[in-house]
Coordinates of C-alpha atoms in Angstrom, one line a residue:
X1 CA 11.6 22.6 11.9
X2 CA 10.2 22.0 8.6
X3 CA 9.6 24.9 6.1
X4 CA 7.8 25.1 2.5
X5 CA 9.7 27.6 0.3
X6 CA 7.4 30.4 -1.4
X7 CA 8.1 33.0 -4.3
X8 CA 6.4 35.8 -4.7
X9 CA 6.4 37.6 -8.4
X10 CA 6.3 41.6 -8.3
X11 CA 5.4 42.9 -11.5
X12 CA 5.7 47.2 -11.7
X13 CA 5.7 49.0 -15.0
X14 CA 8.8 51.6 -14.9
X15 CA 9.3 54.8 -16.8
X16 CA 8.9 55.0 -20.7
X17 CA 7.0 52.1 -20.8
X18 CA 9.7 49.6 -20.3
X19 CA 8.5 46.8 -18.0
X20 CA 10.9 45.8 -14.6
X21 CA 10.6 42.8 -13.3
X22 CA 11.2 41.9 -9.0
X23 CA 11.8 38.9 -7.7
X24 CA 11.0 38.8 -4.0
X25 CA 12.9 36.2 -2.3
X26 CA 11.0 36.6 0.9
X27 CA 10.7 32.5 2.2
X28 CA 7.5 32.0 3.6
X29 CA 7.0 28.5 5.6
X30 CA 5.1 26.2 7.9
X31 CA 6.6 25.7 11.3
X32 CA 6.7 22.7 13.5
X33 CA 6.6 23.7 17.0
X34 CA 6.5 20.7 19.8
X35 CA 4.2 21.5 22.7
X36 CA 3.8 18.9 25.8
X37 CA 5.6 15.9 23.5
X38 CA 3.3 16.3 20.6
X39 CA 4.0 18.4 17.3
X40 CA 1.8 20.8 15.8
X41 CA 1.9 22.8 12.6
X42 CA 1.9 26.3 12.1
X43 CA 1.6 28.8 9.4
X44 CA 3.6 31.8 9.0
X45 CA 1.7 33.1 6.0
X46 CA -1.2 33.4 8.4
X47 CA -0.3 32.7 11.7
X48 CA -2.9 29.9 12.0
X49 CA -2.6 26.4 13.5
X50 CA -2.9 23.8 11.0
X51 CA -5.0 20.9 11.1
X52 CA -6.2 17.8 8.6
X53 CA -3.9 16.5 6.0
X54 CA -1.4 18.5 5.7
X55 CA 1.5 18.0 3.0
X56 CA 5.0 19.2 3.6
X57 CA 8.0 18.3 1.8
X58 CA 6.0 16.0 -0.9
X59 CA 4.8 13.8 2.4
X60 CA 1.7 14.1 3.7
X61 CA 1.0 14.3 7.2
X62 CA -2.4 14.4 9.6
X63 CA -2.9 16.7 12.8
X64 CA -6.1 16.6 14.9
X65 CA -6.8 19.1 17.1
X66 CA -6.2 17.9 20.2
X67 CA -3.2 15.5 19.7
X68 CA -1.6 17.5 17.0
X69 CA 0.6 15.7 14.2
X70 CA -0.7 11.6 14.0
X71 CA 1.7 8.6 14.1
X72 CA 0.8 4.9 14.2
X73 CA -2.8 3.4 13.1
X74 CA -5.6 6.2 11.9
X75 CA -8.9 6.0 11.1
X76 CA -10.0 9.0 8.8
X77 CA -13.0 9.4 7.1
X78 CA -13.6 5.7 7.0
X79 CA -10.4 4.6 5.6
X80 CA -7.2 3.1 7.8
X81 CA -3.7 5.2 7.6
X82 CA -0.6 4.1 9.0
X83 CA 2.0 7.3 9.8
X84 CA 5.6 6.0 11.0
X85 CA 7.0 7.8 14.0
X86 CA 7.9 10.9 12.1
X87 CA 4.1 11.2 11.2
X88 CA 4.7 10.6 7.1
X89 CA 1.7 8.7 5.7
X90 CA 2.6 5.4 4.0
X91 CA 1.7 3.7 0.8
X92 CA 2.8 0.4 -0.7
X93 CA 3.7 -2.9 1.3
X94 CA 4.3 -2.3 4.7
X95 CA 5.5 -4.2 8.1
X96 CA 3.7 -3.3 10.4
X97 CA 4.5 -5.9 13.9
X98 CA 5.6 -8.5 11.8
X99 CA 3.0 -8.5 9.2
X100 CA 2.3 -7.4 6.4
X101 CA -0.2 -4.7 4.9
X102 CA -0.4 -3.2 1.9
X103 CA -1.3 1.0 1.6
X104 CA -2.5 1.8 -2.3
X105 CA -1.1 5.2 -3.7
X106 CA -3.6 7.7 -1.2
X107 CA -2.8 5.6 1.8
X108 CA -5.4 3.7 2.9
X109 CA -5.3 0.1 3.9
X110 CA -6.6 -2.4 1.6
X111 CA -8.4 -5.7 2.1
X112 CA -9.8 -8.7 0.4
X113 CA -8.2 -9.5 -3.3
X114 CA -5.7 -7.4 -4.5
X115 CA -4.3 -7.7 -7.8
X116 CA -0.4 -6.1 -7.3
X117 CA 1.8 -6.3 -9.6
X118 CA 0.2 -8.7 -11.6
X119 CA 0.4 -11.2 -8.3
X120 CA -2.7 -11.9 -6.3
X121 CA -2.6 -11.5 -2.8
X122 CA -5.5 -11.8 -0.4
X123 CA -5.7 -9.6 2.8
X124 CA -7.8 -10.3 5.9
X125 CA -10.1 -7.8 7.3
X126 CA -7.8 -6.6 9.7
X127 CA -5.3 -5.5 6.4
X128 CA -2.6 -8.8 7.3
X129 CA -1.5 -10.4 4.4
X130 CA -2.4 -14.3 4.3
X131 CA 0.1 -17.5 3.5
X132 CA -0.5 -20.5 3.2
X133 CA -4.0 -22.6 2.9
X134 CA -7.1 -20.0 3.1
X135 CA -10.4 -21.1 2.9
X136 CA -12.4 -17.8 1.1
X137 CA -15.7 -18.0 0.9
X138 CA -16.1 -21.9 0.8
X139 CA -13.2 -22.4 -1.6
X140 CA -9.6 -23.0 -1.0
X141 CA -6.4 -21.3 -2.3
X142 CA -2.6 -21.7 -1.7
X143 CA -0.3 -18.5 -1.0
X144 CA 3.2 -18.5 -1.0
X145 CA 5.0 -17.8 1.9
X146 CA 5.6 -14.4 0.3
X147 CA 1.4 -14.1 0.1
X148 CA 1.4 -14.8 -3.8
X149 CA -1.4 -16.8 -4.9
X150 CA 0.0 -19.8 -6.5
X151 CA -1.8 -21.4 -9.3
X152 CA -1.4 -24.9 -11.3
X153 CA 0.1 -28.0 -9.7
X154 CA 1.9 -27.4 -6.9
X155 CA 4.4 -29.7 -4.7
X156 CA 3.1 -28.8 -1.2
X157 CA 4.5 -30.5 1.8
X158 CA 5.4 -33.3 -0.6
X159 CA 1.8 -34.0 -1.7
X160 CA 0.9 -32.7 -5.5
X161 CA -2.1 -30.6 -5.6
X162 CA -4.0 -28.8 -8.6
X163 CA -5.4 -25.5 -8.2
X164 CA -7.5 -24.4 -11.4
X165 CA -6.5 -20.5 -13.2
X166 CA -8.3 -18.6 -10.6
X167 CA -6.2 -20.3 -7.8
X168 CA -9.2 -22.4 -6.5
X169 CA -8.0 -26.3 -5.1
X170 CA -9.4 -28.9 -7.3
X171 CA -11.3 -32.4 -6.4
X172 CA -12.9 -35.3 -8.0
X173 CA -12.1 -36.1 -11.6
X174 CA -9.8 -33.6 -13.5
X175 CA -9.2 -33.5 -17.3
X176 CA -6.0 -32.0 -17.4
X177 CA -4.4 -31.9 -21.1
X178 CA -6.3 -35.0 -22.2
X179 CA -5.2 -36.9 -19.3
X180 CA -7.0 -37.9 -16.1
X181 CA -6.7 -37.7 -12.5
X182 CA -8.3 -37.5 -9.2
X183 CA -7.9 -35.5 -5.9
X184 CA -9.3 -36.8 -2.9
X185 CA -11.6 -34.5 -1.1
X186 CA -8.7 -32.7 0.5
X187 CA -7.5 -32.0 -3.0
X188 CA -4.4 -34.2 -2.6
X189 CA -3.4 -36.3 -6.0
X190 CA -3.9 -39.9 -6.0
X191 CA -1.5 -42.7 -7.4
X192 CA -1.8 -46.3 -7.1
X193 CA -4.9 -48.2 -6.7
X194 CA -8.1 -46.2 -6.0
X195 CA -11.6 -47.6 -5.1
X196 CA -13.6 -44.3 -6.3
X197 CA -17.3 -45.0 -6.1
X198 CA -17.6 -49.0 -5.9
X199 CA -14.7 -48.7 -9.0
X200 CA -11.2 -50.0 -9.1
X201 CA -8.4 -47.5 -10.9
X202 CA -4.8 -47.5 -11.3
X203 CA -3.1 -44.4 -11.8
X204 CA 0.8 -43.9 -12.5
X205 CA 3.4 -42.4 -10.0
X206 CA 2.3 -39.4 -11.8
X207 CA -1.1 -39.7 -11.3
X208 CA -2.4 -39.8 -14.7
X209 CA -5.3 -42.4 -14.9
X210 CA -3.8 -45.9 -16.5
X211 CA -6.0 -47.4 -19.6
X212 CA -5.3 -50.7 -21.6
X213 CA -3.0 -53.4 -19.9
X214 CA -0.6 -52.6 -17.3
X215 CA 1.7 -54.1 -15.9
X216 CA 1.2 -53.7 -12.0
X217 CA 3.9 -55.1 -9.6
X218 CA 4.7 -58.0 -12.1
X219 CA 1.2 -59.2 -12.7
X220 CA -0.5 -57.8 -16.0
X221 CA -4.2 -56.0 -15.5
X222 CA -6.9 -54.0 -18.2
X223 CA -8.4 -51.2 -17.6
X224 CA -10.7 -50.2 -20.2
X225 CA -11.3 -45.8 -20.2
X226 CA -12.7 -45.0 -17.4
X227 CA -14.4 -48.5 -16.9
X228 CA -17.0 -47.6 -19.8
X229 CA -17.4 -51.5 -20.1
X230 CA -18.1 -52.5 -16.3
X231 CA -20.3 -55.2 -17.2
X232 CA -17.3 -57.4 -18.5
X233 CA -14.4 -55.3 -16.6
X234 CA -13.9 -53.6 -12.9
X235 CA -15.9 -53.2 -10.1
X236 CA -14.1 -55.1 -7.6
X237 CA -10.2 -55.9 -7.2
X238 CA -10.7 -59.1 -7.2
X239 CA -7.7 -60.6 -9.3
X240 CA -8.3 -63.8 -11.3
X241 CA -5.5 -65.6 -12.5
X242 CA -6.7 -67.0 -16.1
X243 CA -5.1 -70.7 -16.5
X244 CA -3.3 -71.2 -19.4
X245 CA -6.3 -72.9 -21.0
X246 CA -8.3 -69.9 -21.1
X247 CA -5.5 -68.5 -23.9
X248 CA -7.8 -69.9 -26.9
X249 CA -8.6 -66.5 -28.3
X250 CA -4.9 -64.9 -28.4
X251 CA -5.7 -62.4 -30.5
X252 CA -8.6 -60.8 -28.0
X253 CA -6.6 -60.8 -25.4
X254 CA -3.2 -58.6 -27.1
X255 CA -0.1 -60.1 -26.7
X256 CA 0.0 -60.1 -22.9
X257 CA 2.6 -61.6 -20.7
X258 CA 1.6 -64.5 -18.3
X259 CA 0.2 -65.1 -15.6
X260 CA -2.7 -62.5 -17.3
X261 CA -4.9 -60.9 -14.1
X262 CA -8.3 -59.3 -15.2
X263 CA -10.7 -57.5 -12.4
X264 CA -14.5 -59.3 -13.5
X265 CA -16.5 -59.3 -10.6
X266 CA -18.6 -62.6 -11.5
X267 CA -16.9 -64.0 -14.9
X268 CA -20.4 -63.8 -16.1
X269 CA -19.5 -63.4 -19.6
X270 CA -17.3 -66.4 -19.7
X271 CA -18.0 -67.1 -23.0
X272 CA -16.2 -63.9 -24.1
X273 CA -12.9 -64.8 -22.6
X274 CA -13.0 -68.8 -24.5

């Protein structure tokens, strides 16, 4: 049995004109009565059954008609409740079968984007919280396993990823602090030699896009930024071996190590290299 406490203030004016004051004490409450397994809500101000939200005790509670006090999933007035098994509505994160849902501060389930806490978190239509990879409408995101949206590059399953300050996964090309890299089409970060669009690139272990000469696996290679001159550079990895006769013009070709290995598709512009 539940009751909410009243106090009723009795003000009568006494003799001579001096004021007394009555406090009655009187409690006045709201019953719980249980009829056929179901709980129901009574006043004893009034005598009337009580129905709709309902709050006693600083909770709030929801009684129908016919079924009395609510527990479990409700829909009300368009908007989805969840009451535990002592009917109290609930607010905040919740779980609910093993999931998770999250109830903002007048109960109602929420969906879609949520910004919590300053966290992101992205909840179906059905309320659940979502992990992992989600494709939202036609982009894709990474959430934690505790539903946080993660942002940045991110080691997942051992493969390095980018996703941009709004959480979206990033492809293609990426200037990222001056430097370069690329994500294949499932966003994953490439390292090692990469044919991308008829063009030869090296990148680093850390995927950062390799410029000037390199020295690949023992064998020296140039790479001019982002193969601006392809006519004379790149195109194919097709490594030529320059013989030791080609080393006229030293000072072109920068203190290099031998054997020297340039990518020129044809050699076209021999004259360049003599």
């Amino acid at each position: 049995m539940f009751k909410k406490a009243t106090i009723n203030l009795m003000i009568i004016t006494g003799v001579f004109g001096i004021s007394t004051f009555y406090f009655d004490w009187t409690v006045r409450a709201d019953t719980w009565q249980s009829f056929e397994s179901k709980w129901y809500l009574k006043s004893d101000q009034t005598s009337e059954w009580l129905y709709g939200w309902q709050r006693q005790n600083n909770q709030w509670y929801y009684l129908s008609n016919n079924s009395g006090m609510q527990t479990q999933w409700q829909n009300i007035d368009d908007g989805w409740y969840y009451f535990n098994q002592s009917g109290v509505m609930q607010t905040g994160w919740q779980d609910i079968n093993g999931q998770w849902y999250y109830m903002n501060q007048s109960g109602v389930m929420q969906t879609g984007w949520q910004d919590i806490n300053g966290q992101w978190y992205y909840l179906n239509q059905s309320g659940v919280m979502q992990t992992g990879w989600q494709n939202i409408n036609g982009q894709w995101y990474y959430l934690n396993q505790n539903g946080v949206m993660r942002t940045g590059w991110q080691d997942i399953n051992g493969q390095w990823y980018c996703l941009n300050q709004n959480g979206v996964m990033q492809t293609g090309w990426q200037d990222i602090n001056d430097q370069w890299y690329y994500l294949n089409q499932n966003g994953v970060m490439q390292t090692g030699w990469q044919e991308i669009n008829g063009q030869w690139y090296y990148m680093n272990q850390s995927g950062v896009m390799q410029t000037g000469w390199q020295d690949v696996n023992g064998q020296w290679y140039y790479n001019e930024s982002k193969w601006r001159n392809a006519d004379r550079l790149a195109g194919y990895k097709r490594s030529v071996v320059l013989p030791e006769s080609k080393w006229r013009a030293a000072d072109r070709l920068a203190r290099c190590k031998w054997p020297v290995v340039l990518h020129e598709p044809k050699w076209c512009n021999a004259n360049w290299m003599v």
